[in-house]
Short mmCIF file of C-alpha atoms in Angstrom, two decimals:
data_model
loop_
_atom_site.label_atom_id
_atom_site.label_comp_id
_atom_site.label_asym_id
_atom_site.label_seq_id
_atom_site.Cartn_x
_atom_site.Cartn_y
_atom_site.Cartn_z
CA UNK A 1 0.00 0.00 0.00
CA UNK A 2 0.99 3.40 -0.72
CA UNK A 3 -0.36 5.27 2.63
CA UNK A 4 0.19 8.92 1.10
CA UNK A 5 -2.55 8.08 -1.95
CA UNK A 6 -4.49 6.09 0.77
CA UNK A 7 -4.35 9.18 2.86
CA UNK A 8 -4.97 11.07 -0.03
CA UNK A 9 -8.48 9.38 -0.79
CA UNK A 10 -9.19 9.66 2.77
CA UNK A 11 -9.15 13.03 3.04
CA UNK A 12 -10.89 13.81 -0.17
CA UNK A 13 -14.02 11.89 1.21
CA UNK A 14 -13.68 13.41 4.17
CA UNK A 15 -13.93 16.65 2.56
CA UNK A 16 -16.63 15.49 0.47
CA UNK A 17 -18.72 15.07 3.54
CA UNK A 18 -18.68 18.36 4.44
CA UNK A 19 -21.74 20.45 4.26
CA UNK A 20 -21.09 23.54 1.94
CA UNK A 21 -21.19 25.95 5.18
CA UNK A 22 -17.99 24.53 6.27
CA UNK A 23 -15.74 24.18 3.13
CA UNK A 24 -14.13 27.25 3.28
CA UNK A 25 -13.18 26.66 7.37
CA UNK A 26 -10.03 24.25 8.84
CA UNK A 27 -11.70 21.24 9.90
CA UNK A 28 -10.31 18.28 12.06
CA UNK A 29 -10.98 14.83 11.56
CA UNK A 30 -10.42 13.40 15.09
CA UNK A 31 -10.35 9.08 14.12
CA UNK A 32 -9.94 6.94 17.06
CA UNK A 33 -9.78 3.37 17.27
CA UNK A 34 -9.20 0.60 20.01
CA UNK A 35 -6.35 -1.10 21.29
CA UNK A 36 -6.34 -4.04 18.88
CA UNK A 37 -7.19 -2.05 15.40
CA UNK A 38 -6.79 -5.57 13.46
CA UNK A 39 -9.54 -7.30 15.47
CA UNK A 40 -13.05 -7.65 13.32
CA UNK A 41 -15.01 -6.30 16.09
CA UNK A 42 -12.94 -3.40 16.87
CA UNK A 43 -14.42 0.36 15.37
CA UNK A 44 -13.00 3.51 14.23
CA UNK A 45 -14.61 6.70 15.25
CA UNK A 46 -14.74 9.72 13.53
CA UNK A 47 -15.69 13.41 14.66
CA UNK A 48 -15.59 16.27 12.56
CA UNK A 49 -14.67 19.47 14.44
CA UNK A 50 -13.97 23.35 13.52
CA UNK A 51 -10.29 24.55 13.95
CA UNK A 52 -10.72 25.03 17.83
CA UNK A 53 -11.55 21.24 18.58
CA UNK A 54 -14.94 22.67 20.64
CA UNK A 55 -17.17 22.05 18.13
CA UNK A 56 -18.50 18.91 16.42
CA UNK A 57 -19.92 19.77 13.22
CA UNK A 58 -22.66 17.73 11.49
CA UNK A 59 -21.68 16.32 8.17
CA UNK A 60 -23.76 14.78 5.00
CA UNK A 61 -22.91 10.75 5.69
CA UNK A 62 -23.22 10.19 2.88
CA UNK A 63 -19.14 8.98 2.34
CA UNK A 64 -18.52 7.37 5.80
CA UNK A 65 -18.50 4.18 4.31
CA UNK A 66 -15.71 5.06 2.32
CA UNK A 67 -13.39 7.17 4.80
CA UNK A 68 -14.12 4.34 7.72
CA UNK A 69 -13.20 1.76 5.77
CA UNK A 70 -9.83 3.42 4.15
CA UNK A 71 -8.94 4.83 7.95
CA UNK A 72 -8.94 1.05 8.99
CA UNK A 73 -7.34 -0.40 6.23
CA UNK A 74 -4.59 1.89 6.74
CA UNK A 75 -4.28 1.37 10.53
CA UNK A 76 -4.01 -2.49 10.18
CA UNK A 77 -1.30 -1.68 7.03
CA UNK A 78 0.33 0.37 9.93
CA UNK A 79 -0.12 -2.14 12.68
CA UNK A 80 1.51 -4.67 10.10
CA UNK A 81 4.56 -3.19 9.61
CA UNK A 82 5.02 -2.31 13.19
CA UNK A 83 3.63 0.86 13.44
CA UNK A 84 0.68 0.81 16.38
CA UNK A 85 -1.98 3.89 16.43
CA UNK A 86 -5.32 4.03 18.23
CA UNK A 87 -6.04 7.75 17.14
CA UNK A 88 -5.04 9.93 13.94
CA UNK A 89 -6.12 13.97 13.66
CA UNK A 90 -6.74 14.75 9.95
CA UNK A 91 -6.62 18.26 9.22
CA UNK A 92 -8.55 19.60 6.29
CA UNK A 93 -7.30 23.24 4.73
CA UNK A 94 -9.29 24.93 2.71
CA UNK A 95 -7.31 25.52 -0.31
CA UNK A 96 -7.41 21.69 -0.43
CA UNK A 97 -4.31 20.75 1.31
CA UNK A 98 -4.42 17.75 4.25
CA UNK A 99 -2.40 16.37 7.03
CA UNK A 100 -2.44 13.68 9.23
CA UNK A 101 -0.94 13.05 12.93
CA UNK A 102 -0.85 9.63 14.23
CA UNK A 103 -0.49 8.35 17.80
CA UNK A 104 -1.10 6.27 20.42
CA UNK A 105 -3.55 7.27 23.21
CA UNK A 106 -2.82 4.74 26.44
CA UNK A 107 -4.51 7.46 28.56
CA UNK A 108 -7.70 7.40 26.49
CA UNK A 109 -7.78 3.63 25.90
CA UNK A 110 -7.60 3.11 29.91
CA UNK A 111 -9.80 5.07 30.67
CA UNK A 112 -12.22 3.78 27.74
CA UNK A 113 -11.68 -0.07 28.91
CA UNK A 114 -11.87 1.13 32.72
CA UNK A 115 -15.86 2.72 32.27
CA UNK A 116 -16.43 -0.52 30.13
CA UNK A 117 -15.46 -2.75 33.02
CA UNK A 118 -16.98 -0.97 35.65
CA UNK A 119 -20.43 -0.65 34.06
CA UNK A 120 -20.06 -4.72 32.57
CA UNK A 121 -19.24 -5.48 36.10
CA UNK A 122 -21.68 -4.25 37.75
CA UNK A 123 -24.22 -5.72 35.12
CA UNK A 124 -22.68 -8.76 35.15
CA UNK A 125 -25.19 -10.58 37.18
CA UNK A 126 -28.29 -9.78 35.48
CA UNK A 127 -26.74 -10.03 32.09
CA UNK A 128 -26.29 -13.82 32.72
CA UNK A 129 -29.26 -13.92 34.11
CA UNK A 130 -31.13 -12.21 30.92
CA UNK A 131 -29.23 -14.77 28.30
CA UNK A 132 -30.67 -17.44 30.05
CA UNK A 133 -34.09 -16.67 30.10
CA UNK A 134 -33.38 -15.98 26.29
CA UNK A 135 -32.68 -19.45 25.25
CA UNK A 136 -35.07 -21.33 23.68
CA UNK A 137 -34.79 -25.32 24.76
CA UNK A 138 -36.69 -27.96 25.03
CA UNK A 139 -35.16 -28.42 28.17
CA UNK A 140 -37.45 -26.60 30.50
CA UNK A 141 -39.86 -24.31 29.66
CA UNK A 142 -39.62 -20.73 31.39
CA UNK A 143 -42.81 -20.31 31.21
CA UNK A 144 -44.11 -23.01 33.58
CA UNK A 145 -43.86 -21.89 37.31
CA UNK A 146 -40.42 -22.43 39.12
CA UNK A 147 -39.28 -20.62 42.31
CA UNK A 148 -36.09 -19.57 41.45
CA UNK A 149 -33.45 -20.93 38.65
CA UNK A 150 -29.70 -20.80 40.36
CA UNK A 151 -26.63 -20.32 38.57
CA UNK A 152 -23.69 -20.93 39.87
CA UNK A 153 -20.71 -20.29 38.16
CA UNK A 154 -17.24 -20.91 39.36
CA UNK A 155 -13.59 -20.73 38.48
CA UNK A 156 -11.98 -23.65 38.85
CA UNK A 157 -8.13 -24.25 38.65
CA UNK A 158 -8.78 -21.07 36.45
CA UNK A 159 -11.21 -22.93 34.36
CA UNK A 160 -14.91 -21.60 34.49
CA UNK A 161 -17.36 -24.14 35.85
CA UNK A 162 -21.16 -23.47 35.16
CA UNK A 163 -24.17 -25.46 36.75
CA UNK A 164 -27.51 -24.75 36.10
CA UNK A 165 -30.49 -26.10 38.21
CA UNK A 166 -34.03 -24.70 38.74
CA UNK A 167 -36.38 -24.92 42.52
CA UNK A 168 -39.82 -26.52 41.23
CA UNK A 169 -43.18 -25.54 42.86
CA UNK A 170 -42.01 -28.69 45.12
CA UNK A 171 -39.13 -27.60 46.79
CA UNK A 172 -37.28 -29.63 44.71
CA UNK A 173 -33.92 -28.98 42.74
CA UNK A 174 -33.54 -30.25 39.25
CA UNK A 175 -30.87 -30.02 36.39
CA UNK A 176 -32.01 -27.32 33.73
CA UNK A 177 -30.83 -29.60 31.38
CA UNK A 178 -32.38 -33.31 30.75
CA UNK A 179 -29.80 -35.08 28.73
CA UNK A 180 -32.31 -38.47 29.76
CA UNK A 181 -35.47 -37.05 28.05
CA UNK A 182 -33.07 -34.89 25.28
CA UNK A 183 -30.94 -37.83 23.84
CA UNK A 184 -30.44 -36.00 20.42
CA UNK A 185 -27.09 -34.85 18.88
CA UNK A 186 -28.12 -31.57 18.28
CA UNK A 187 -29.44 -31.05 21.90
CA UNK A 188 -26.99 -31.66 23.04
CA UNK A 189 -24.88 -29.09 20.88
CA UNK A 190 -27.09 -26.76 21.33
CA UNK A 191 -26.23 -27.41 25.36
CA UNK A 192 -22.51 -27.38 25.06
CA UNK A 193 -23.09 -24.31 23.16
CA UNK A 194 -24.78 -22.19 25.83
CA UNK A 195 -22.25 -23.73 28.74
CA UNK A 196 -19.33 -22.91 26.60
CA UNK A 197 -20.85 -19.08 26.30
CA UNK A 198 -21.51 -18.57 30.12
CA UNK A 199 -18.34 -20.06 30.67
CA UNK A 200 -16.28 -17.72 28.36
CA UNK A 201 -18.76 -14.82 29.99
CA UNK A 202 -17.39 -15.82 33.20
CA UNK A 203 -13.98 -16.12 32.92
CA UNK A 204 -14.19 -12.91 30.94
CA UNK A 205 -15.76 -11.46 33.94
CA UNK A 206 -13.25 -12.85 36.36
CA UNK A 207 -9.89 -11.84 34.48
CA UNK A 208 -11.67 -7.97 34.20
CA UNK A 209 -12.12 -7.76 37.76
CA UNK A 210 -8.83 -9.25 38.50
CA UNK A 211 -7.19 -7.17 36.57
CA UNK A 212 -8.27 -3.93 35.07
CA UNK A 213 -10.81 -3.23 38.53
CA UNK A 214 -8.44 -4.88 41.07
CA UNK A 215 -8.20 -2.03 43.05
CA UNK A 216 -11.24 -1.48 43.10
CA UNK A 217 -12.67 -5.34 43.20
CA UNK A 218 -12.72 -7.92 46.50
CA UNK A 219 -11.36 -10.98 44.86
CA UNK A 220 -13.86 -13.83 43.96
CA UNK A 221 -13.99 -17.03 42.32
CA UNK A 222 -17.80 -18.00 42.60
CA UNK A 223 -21.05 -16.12 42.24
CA UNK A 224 -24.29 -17.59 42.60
CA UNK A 225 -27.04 -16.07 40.86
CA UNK A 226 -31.13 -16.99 41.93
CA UNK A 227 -33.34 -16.26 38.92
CA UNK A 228 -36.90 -15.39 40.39
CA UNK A 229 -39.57 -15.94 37.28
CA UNK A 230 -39.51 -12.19 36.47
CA UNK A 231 -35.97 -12.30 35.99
CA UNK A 232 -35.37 -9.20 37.64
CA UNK A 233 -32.78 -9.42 40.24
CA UNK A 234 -32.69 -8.27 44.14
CA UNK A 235 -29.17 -7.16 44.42
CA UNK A 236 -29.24 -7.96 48.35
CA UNK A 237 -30.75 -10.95 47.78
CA UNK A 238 -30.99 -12.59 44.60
CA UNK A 239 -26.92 -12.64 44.00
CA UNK A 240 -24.39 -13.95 45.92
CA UNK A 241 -20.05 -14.07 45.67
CA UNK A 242 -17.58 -16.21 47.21
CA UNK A 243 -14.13 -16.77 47.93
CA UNK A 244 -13.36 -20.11 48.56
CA UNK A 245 -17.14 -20.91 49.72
CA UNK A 246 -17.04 -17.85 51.94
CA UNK A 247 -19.76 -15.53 51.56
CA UNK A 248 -18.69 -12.05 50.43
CA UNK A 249 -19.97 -8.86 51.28
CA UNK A 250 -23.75 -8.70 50.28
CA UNK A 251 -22.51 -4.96 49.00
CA UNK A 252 -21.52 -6.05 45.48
CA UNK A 253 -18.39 -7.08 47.02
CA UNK A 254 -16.82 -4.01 45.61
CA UNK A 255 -14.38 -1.31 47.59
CA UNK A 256 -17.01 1.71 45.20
CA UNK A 257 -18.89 1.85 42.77
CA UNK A 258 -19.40 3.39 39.17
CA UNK A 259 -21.27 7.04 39.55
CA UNK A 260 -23.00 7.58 36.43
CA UNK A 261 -23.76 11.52 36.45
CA UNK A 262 -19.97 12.10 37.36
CA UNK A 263 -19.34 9.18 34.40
CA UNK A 264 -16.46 7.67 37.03
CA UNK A 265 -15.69 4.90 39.61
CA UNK A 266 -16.07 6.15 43.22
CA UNK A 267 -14.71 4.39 46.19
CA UNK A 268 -16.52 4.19 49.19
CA UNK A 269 -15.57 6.03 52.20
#
């Protein structure tokens, strides 16, 4: 790849995009990307401001197909050849001239990956328990009554480990999933399939708050969640961490939490 024609056609689209109010101004193109630019999922942002940087301006769309996928492509050619960036500032002149600054933005990135934690962390519970009421198996059917349906998932000799049982109107605790009754290939697929999920869910979970929110996290390595019929959970009583089989403190086990107005973690006092 030649990156000055790439950045060439970049900037021309980018320019293209402007509405005619702002093609006689110095715009910026702020682009910003995530850690790993050459993973599928990851995205490339793009905000068009005046010359200041204080004011976004609104643009046509109707070439952000184009720039987003030429900014990426010339990232990953970047990343490639050893050259890492998670943000570039394009700078449009209005005689038609361009130029682009590249860098890396740890501060941004942290702080981007922190708020995603903290928020997925807290959700965590109630995200599990939504994905299972979502799956659709022959296995029991959520919409006879049941008292609660308990999840427990654990980590393991840093494996997850995830059992699923259900309380009856009886009293009595049963396996979610009949593998007697259910003797068919694709049951049982379909099975592995949602175990292997919650599993990767969980360990995903545990390595976040073990790592990124440590300071912030009590250490864990078992959480047991009681699914009432509603699925709506009681924080105080509905979910439940442990450390070895100890219980942990019923609040959220956490040393704060995340303040959404002030859009940061707090610690408690």
């Amino acid at each position: 790849m030649d990156t000055s024609i790439k950045e060439r056609q970049i900037a021309e689209f980018c320019r293209k995009d402007l509405l005619e109010e702002n093609q006689n101004q110095v715009i910026k193109v702020s682009c910003q990307t995530g850690r790993d630019v050459k993973n599928v999922r990851t995205s490339v942002g793009t905000y068009f401001y005046d010359e200041s940087l204080s004011n976004i301006l609104v643009q046509k769309q109707e070439f952000v197909e184009e720039y987003y996928d030429g900014l990426k492509e010339l990232l990953i050619y970047k990343a490639n050849h050893g050259e890492i960036y998670s943000d570039i500032l394009i700078t449009l002149y209005p005689d038609g001239s361009y130029q682009f600054k590249y860098w890396f933005d740890e501060e941004r990135l942290y702080k981007e990956e922190f708020i995603t934690a903290a928020i997925g962390s807290e959700s965590f519970p109630s995200t599990m328990a939504d994905c299972l009421l979502s799956y659709d198996l022959p296995a029991i059917n959520f919409k006879k009554k049941y008292a609660k349906i308990i999840m427990t998932l654990e980590i393991k000799v840093g494996e997850p480990v995830v059992d699923l049982r259900y309380r009856n109107g009886r009293n009595q605790i049963k396996p979610v999933f009949n593998f007697t009754d259910n003797t068919s290939q694709s049951y049982k697929e379909s099975v592995d399939k949602i175990l292997r999920l919650t599993g990767n869910s969980l360990l995903h979970q545990y390595n976040i708050t073990h790592g990124i929110m440590k300071e912030f996290w009590e250490p864990w390595n078992k959480i047991i969640i009681e699914v009432p019929p509603s699925g709506i959970l009681n924080e105080l009583e509905d979910i439940h961490y442990y450390l070895d089989d100890k219980p942990l403190d019923k609040k959220y086990f956490t040393r704060g939490y995340f303040d959404m107005e002030k859009w940061e973690y707090v610690k408690y006092k």
